[in-house]
XYZ file of C-alpha atoms in Angstrom:
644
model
C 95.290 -75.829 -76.061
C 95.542 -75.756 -80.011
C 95.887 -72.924 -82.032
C 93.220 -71.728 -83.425
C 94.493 -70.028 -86.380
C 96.331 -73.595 -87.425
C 94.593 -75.872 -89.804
C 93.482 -79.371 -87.686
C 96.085 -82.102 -88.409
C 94.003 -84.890 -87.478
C 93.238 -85.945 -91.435
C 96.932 -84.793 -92.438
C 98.746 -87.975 -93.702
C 101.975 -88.665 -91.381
C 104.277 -88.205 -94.426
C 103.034 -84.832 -94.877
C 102.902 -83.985 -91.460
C 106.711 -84.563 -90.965
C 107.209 -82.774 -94.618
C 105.352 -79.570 -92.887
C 107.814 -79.674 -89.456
C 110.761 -79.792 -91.883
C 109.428 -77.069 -94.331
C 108.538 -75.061 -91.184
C 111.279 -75.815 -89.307
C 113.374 -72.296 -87.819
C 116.895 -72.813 -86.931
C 117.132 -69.312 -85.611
C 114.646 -70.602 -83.037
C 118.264 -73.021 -81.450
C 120.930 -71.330 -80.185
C 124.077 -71.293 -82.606
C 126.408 -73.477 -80.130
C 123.881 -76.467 -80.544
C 123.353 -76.261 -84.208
C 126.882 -76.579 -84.656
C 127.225 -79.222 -81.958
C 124.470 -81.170 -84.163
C 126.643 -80.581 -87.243
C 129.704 -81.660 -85.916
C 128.438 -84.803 -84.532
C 126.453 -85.415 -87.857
C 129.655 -84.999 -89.776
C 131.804 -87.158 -87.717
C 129.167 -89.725 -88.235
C 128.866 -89.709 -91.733
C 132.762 -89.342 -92.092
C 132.852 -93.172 -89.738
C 130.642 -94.555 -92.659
C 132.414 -93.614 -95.502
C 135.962 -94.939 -93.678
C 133.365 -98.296 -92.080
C 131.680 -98.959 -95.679
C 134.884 -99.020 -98.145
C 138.597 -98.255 -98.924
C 140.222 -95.165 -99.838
C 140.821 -96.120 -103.046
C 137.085 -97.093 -103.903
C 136.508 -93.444 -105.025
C 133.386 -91.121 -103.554
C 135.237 -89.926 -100.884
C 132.891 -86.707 -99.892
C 129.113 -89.034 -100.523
C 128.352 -89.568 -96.975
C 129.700 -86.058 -96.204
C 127.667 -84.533 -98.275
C 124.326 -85.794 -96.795
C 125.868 -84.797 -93.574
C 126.079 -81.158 -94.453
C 122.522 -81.150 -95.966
C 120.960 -82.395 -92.790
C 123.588 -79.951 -91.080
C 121.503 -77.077 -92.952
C 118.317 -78.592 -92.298
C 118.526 -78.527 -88.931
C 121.260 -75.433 -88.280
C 120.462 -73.244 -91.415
C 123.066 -72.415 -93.480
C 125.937 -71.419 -90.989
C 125.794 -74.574 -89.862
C 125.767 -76.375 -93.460
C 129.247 -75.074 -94.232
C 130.649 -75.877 -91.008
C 129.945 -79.542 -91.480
C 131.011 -79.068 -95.069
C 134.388 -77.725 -93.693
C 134.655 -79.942 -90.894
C 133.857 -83.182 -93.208
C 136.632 -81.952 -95.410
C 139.373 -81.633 -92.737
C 138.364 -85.392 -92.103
C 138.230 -86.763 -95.247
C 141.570 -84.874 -96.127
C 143.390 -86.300 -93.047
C 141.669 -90.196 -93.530
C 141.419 -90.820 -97.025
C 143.667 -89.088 -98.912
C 147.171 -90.225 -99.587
C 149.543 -89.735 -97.745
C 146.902 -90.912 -94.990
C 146.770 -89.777 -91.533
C 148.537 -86.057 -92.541
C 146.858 -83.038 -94.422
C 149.985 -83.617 -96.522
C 148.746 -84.004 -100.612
C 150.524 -86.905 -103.110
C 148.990 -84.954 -105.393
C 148.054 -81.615 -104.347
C 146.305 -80.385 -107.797
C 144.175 -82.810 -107.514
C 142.787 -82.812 -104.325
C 142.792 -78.979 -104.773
C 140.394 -79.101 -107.388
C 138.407 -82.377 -105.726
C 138.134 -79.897 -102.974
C 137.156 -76.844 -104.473
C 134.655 -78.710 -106.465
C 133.280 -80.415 -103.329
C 133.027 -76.617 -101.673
C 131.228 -75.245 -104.779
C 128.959 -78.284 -104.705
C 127.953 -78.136 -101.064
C 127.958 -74.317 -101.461
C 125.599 -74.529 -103.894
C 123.161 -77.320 -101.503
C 123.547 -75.970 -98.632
C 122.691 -72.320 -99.771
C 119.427 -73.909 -101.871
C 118.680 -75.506 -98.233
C 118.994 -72.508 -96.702
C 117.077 -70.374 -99.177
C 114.402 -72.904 -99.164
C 113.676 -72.783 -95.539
C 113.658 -68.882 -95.814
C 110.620 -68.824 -98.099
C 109.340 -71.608 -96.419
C 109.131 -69.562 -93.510
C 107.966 -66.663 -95.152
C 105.602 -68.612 -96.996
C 104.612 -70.099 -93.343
C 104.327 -66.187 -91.713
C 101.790 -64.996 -94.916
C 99.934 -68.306 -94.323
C 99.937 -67.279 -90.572
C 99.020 -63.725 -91.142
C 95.997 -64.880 -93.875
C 94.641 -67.600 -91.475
C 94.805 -64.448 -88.360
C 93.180 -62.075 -90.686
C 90.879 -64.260 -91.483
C 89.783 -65.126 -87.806
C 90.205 -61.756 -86.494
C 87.893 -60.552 -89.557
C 85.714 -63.670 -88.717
C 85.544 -62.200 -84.576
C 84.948 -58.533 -85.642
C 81.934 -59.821 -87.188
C 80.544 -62.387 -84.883
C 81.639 -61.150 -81.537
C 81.378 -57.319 -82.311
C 79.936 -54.770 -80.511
C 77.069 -53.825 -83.103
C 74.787 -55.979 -85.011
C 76.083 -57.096 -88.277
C 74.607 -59.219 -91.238
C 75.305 -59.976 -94.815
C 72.160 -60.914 -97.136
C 71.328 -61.442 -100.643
C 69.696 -58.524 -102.671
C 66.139 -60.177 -102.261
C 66.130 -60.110 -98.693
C 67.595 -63.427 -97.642
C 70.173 -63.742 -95.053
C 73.757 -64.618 -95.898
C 74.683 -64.428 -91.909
C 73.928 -62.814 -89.079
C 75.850 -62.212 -86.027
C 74.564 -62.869 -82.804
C 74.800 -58.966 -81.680
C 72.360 -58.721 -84.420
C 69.974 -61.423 -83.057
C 70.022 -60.134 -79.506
C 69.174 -56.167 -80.533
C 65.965 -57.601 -82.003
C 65.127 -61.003 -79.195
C 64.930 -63.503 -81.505
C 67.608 -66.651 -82.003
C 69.897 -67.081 -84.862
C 67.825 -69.805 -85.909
C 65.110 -67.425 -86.256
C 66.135 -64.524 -87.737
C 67.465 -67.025 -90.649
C 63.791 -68.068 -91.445
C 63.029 -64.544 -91.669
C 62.791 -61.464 -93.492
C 63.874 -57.750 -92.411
C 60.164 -56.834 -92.884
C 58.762 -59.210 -90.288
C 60.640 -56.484 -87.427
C 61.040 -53.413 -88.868
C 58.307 -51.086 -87.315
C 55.749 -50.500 -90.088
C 56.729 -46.820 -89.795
C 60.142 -46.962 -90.841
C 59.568 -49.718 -93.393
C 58.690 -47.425 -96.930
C 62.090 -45.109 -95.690
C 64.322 -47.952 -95.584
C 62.871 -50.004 -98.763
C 63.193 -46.144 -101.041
C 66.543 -45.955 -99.712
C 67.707 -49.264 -100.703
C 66.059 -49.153 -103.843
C 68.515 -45.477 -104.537
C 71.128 -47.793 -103.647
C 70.209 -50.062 -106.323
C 69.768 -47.607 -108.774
C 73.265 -46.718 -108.164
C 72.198 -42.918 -106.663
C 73.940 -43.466 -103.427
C 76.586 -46.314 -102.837
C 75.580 -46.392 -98.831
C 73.031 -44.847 -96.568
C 72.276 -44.598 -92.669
C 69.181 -43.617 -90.164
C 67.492 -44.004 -87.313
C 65.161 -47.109 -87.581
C 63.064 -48.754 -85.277
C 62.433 -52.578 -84.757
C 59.796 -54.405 -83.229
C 61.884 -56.742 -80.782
C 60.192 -60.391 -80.184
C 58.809 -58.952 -76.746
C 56.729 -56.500 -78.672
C 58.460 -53.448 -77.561
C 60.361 -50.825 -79.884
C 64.021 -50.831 -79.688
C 65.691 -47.748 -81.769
C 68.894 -48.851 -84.033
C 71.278 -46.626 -85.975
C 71.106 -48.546 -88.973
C 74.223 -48.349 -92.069
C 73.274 -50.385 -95.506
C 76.297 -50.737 -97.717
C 75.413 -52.215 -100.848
C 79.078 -54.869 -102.520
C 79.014 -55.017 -105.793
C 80.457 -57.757 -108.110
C 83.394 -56.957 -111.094
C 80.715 -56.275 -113.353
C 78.979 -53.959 -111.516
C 76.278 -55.898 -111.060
C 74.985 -55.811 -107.476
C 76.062 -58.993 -105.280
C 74.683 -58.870 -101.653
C 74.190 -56.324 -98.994
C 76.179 -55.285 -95.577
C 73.855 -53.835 -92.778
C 75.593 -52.886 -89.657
C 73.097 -52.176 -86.582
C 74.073 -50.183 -83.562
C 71.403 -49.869 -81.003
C 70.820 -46.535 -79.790
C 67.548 -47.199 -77.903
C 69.575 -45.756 -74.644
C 70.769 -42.879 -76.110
C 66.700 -42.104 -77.262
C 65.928 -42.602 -73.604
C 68.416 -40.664 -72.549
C 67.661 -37.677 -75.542
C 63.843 -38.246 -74.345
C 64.699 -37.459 -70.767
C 67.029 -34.507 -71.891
C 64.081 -32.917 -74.138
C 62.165 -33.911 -70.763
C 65.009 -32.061 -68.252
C 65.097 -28.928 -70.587
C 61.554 -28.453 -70.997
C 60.978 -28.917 -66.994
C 63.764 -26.637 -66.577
C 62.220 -23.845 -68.611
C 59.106 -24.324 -66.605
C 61.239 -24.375 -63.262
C 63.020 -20.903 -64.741
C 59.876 -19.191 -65.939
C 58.033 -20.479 -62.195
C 60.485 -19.218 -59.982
C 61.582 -15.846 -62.428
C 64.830 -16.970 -62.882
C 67.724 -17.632 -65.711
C 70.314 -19.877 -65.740
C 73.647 -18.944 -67.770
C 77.112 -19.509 -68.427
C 79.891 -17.533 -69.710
C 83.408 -17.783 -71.416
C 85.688 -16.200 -68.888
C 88.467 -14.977 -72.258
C 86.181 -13.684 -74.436
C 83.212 -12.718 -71.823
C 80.683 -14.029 -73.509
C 77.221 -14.454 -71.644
C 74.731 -17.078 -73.015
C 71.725 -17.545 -71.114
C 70.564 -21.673 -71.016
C 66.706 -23.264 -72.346
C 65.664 -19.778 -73.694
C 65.751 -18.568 -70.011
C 66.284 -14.887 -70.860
C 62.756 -14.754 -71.754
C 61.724 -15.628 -68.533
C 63.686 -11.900 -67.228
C 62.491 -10.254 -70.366
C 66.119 -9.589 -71.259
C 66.640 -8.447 -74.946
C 68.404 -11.142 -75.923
C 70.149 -14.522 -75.101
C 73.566 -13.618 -75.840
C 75.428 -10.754 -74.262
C 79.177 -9.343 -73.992
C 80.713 -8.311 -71.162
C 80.629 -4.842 -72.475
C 77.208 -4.397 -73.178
C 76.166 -6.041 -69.739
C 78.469 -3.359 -67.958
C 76.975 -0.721 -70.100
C 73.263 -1.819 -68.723
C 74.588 -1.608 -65.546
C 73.381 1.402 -63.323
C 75.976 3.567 -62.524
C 76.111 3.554 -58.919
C 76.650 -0.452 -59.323
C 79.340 -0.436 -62.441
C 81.988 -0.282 -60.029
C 81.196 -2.780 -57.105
C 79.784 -5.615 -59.935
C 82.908 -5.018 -62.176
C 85.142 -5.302 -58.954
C 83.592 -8.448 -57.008
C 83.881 -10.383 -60.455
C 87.628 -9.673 -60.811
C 87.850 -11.126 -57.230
C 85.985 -14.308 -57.652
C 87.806 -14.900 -61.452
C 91.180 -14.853 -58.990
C 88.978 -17.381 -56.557
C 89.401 -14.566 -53.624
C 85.195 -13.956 -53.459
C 82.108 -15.392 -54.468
C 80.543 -13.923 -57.209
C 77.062 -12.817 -55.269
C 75.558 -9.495 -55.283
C 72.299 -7.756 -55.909
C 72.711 -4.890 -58.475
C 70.440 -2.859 -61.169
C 70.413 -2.868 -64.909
C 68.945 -0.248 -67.147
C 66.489 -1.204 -69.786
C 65.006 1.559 -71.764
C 65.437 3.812 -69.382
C 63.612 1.514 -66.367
C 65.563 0.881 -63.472
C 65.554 -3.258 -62.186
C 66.619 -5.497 -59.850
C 68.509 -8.514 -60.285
C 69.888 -10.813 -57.541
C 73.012 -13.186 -59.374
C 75.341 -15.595 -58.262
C 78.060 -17.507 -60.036
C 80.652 -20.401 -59.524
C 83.162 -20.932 -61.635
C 85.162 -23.830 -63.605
C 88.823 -23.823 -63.195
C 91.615 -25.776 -65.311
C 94.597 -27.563 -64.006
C 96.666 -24.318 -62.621
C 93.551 -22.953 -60.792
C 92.558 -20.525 -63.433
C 88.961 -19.505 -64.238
C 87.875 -20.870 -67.925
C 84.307 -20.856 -67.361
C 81.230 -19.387 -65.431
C 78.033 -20.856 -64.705
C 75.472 -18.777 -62.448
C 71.914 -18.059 -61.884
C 69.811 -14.644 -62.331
C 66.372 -13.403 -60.803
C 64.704 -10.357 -61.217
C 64.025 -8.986 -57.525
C 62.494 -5.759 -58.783
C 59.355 -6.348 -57.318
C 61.074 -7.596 -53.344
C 63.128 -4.461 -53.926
C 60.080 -2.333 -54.188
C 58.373 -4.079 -51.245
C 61.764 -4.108 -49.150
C 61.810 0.120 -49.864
C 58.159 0.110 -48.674
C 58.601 -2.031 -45.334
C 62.104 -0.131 -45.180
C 59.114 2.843 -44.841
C 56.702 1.671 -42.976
C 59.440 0.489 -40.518
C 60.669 4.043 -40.446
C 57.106 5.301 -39.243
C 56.423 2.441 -37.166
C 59.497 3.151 -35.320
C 58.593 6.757 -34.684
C 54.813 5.540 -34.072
C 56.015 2.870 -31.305
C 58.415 5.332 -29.706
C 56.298 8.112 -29.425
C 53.703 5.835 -27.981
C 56.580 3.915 -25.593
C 57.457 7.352 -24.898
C 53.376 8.156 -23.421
C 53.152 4.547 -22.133
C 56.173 5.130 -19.937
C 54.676 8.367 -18.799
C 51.318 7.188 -18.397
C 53.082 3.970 -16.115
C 55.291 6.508 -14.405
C 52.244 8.760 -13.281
C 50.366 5.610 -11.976
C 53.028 4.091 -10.546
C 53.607 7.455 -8.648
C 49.925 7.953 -8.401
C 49.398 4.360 -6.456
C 52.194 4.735 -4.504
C 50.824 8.065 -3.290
C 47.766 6.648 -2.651
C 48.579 3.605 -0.760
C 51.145 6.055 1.423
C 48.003 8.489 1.973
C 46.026 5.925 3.477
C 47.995 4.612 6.210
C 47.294 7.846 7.927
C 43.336 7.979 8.182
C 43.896 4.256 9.222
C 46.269 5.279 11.709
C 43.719 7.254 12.912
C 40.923 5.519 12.465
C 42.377 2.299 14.270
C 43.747 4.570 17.397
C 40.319 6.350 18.027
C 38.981 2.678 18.406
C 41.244 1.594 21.322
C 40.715 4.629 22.811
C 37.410 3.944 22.929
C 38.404 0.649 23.887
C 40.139 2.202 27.065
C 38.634 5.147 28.073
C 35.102 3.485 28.097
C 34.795 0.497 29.585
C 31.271 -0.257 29.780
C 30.807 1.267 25.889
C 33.481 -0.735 25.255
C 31.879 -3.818 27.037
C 28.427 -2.868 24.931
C 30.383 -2.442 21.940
C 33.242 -4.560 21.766
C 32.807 -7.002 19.094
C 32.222 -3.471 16.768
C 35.200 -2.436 17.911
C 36.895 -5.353 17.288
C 35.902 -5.720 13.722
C 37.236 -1.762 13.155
C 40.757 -2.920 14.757
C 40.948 -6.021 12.661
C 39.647 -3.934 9.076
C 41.623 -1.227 9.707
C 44.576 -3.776 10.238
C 43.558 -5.558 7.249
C 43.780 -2.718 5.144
C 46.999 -1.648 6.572
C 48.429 -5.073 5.396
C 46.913 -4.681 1.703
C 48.265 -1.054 1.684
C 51.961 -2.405 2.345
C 51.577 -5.121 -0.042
C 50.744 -2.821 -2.920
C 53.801 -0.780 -1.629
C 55.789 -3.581 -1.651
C 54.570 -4.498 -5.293
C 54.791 -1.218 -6.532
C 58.996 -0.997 -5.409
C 60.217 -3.838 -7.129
C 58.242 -2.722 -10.523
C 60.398 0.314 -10.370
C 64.138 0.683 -9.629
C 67.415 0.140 -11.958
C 68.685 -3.891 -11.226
C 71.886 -4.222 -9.838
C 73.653 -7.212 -11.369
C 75.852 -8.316 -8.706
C 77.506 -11.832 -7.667
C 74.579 -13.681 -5.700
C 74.302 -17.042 -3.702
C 71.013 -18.711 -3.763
C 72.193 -21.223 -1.797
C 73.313 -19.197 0.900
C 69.968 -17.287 0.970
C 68.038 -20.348 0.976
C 70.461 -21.770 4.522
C 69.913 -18.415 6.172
C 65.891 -17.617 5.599
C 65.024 -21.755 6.933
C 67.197 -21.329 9.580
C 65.227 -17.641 10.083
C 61.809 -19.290 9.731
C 63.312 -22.748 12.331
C 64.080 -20.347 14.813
C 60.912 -18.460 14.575
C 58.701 -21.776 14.755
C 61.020 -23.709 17.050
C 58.214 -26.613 17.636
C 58.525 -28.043 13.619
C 59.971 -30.641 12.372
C 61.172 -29.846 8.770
C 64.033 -31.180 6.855
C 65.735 -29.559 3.810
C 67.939 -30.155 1.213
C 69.832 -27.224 -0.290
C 72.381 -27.545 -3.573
C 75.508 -25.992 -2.598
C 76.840 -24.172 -5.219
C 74.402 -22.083 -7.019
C 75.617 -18.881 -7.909
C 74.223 -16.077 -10.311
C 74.900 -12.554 -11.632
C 71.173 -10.701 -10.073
C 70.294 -8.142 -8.035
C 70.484 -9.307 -4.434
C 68.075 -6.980 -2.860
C 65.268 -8.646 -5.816
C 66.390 -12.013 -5.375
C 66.123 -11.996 -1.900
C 62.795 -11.363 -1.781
C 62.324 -14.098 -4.473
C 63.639 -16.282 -2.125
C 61.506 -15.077 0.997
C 58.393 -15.837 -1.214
C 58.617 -19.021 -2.461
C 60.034 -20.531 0.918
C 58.401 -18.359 3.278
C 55.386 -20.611 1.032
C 56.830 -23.345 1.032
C 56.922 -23.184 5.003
C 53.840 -22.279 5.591
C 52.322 -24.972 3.351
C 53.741 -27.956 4.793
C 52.630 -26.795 8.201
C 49.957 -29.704 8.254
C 52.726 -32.125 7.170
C 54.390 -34.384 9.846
C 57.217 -35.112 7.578
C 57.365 -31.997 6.142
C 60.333 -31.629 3.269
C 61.664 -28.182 1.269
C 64.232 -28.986 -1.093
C 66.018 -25.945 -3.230
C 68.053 -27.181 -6.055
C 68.988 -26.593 -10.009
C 68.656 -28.401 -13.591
C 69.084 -28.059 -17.105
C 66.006 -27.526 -19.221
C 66.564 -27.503 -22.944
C 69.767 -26.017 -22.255
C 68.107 -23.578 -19.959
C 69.730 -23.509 -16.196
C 66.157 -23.526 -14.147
C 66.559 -22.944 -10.518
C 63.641 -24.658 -8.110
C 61.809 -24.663 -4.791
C 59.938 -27.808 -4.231
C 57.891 -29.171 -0.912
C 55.540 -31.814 -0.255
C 53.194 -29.732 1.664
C 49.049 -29.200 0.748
C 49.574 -27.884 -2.890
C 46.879 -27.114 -5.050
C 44.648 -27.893 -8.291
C 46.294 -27.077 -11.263
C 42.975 -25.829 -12.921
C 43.015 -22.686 -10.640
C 46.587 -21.958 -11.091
C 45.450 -19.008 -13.722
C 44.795 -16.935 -10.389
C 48.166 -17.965 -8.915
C 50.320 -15.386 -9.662
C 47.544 -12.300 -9.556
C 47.685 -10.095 -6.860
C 45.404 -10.482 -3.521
C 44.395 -13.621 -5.534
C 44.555 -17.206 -3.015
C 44.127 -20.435 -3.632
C 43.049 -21.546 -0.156
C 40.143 -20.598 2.501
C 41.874 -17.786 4.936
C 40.948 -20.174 7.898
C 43.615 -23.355 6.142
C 46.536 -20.441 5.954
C 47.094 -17.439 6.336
C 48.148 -14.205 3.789
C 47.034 -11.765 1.588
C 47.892 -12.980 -1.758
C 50.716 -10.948 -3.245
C 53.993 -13.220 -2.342
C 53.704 -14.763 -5.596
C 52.601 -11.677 -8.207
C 55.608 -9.725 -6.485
C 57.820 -13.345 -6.970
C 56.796 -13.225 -10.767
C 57.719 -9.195 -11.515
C 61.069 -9.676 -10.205
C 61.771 -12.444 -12.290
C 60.266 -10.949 -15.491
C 62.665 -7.982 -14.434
C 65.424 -9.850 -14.558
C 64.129 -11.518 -18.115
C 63.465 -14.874 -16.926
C 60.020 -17.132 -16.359
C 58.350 -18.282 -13.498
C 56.427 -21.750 -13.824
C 54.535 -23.947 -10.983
C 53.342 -27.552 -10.892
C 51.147 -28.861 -8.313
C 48.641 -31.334 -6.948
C 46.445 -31.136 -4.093
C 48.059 -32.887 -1.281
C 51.006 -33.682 -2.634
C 53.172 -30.075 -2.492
C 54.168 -27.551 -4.934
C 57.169 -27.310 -7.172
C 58.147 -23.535 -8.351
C 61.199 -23.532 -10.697
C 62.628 -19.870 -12.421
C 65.199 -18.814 -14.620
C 66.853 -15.249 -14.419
C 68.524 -14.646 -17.887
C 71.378 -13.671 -15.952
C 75.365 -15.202 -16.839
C 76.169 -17.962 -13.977
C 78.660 -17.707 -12.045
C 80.904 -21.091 -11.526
């Protein structure tokens, strides 16, 4: 690929053309061994033509030789001038000069001074040669370094960065460079055929023309501002615009240099800043807070966006001294100390401390985080401050009102407990005081029964019904008895085997009922920490219901197993037996409440409300699922560890 920088040689005559490669030719550019090699050949040659073309004695011994040296130096530069200069004369000296064949002289004054003279003379040649080439070269490097300057000064303003342009003092265009042409949309064509006024904005147009006009006047010898142009798509773009104003010899003005940079970014970018900070001091006065940073050697405290305002603090600039001097007292020493911790990176810089202004004790919640240089050091803090005067105030109030709610729910915990106590004691007493009169009441009636015969025979289905009340209420009066003793009582957390207790109460109820069919399925395995007298009534429930309610079933089932709810381990006694409707199951787990006729199956109703307090005393939940027909599904937890 051509150079560039190198004038085109295709109109260069071919004469001239070899006269520039010999008037730019660098021997220093062949290594020394071949530019003598060339010499040496060069003078052998020449030294063959002189002996070939004519006899000793014709005279013009050192002609040819001569030639041969100058061609030496063209090629080999001066070094290698002399040494075909020397070399020729060693020849010459040894062919053509008498005695021949010997470097022995007839005459040796005279071919001393034919020598010498010969020496001068191709000193003299050779060293012209040589000092030719040098400024030819030199010559050739300033032509070099003109034509580079000129192209690199030629790029810088065609392929620069910013817009650039060179125009006459009326207006018209000199050049423009297509950086120039792009900032504004139009082609180079284009912008040619205009003038600056046709897109400048109309705004910007009397600044820039009063300007220029100063620069005419001589008042200012440059000027620069922010313009505006109206780009071919109609929409402003925002230039940083330089006008340098050349002037001729005279001083007469000769044409003007504008250099555009376009900045319409930057505007955005200001715009959205203006935009940030603005937002920001809306954010800081919304939420109460101020933003600031500090200089960690001096301890200097600048709050950010006029933020200080937002705390009504005094000012926007504060020293480390006068902050600690606001401080209150009892904080000086725990604010001073965290902040020599985090400076060392050992703590964050968070606490809640008061300041003192005029005497009025606030709040203020800060935190901070902290720029480091290379060796870990602490150069800079930025944090954040609110003013939590007002949650302090509220926090001491709740702190106070938590105080006397305490005392409030205690003291009425304290009655509740006595008030449960004394009818806990009061129904126990009760339900223990009747089983005597029924005692009574139920033996007087089979006495009757026995004693009288014929009354009894006139009476008996009275009788009867007294037997089977006062039976009845016996029943209900160890039910609530049974209720009432696991509501009270300390639980005794001990190692307990559900599935073991599950085995041993079918087998119980298998052996009792000997003429059903029922098959089980019991997970091995499941172990808690409960109180076993609690859970074994648990157990009695739920499958003593489970028994009885798949009594109608041929292919009656009871399964007893365990899963993971939620992360909750749920323990569960399923059967397919008659179930119920899930819109009644509100009344399932009140006492004496049923859910079927007395006549379908038998009981009083408290299995499950005693099944439910001994899980709520041992923190857990009791849930049911059902459907009529298709058997009932109880699953509990007990909020007790598992054992594994």
């Amino acid at each position: 690929m051509p150079d560039p920088l190198k004038p085109s040689t295709a109109t260069v005559h071919p004469l001239q053309r070899v006269w520039q490669r010999v008037t730019a030719w660098q021997p220093e550019q062949h290594p020394l061994w071949a530019r003598l090699l060339v010499a040496f050949a060069l003078t052998l040659l020449a030294a063959w033509m002189r002996i070939a073309l004519a006899p000793a004695e014709s005279g013009g011994r050192f002609i040819t030789l001569s030639l041969a040296a100058a061609l030496s130096a063209l090629y080999g530069g001066f070094l290698a001038g002399m040494f075909s200069t020397v070399v020729g004369m060693v020849v010459i000296n040894f062919f053509l000069i008498k005695p021949y064949f010997s470097l022995v002289f007839e005459n040796p004054a005279e071919a001393f001074w034919l020598n010498l003279w010969h020496l001068i003379t191709q000193l003299v040649v050779v060293g012209s040669i040589a000092l030719m080439q040098r400024q030819n070269r030199n010559l050739h490097r300033a032509t070099e370094l003109i034509q580079r300057g000129k192209q690199q000064l030629e790029d810088t303003f065609e392929q620069g960065a910013t817009g650039m342009a060179h125009s006459y003092i009326n207006g018209g265009w000199i050049r423009v460079n297509q950086t120039y042409c792009d900032i504004i949309g139009y082609t180079k064509a284009e912008v040619l055929q205009m003038h600056f006024r046709d897109f400048t904005h109309p705004d910007d147009l009397d600044l820039d023309l009063s300007q220029f006009h100063r620069a005419l006047n001589d008042e200012i010898s440059h000027y620069s501002f922010e313009k505006r142009y109206i780009h071919k798509r109609g929409h402003v773009v925002w230039a940083f615009l330089t006008i340098s104003l050349v002037r001729k010899e005279s001083g007469e003005a000769d044409y003007v240099i504008a250099v555009v940079q376009d900045i319409t970014a930057l505007k955005h970018t200001e715009q959205a800043l203006r935009t940030s900070e603005r937002l920001l001091g809306q954010a800081h006065e919304l939420a109460g807070l101020a933003s600031w940073q500090a200089d960690v050697a001096s301890t200097r405290f600048v709050t950010l966006a006029g933020s200080h305002r937002v705390l009504g603090l005094p000012s926007a600039e504060f020293t480390g001294e006068q902050l600690l001097a606001l401080t209150h007292p009892d904080d000086k020493e725990r604010a001073a100390a965290l902040w020599a911790l985090a400076l060392q990176g050992k703590a964050t810089y968070q606490l809640e401390y008061r300041l003192l202004f005029g005497g009025e004790e606030r709040w203020f919640s800060v935190r901070a985080e902290f720029e480091r240089d290379a060796s870990g050091r602490a150069v800079r803090a930025l944090g954040v401050t609110r003013d939590i005067t007002e949650r302090k105030h509220n926090e001491m109030q709740i702190q106070q009102l938590n105080a006397s709610l305490e005392q409030r729910i205690q003291s009425r915990t304290e009655a509740l407990k006595a008030a449960y106590d004394e009818l806990e004691s009061y129904s126990y007493a009760v339900a223990h005081d009747l089983r005597s009169p029924l005692r009574i009441i139920n033996g007087f009636a089979q006495a009757l029964q026995e004693d009288h015969p014929i009354l009894a025979g006139e009476s008996l289905p009275h009788l009867q019904r007294i037997m089977a009340a006062s039976k009845k209420m016996g029943e209900l009066i160890d039910a609530l008895l049974t209720l009432s003793q696991f509501s009270r009582g300390e639980l005794q957390r001990k190692p307990v085997n559900l599935s073991a207790i599950a085995t041993r109460l079918l087998d119980e109820f298998a052996g009792a009922d000997p003429q059903r069919k029922v098959r089980r399925q019991i997970e091995p395995g499941l172990h808690v920490m409960a109180d076993p007298t609690l859970v074994e009534a648990l157990m009695q429930n739920l499958l003593h219901n489970a028994w009885k309610y798949t009594a109608q079933k041929e292919d009656a089932f009871i399964r007893v197993y365990a899963e993971s709810v939620q992360g909750q381990r749920r323990f569960i006694v399923s059967d397919n037996g008659a179930g119920f409707d899930m819109a009644r199951a509100a009344k399932l787990f009140q006492p004496f409440q049923r859910l079927h006729m007395p006549h379908e199956f038998s009981g009083i109703g408290i299995g499950l409300a005693t099944s439910l307090r001994i899980v709520q005393r041992h923190g857990g939940e009791l849930q049911a699922r059902a459907a009529p027909g298709q058997g009932a599904t109880f699953s509990f937890t007990l909020n007790t560890r598992l054992l594994t």
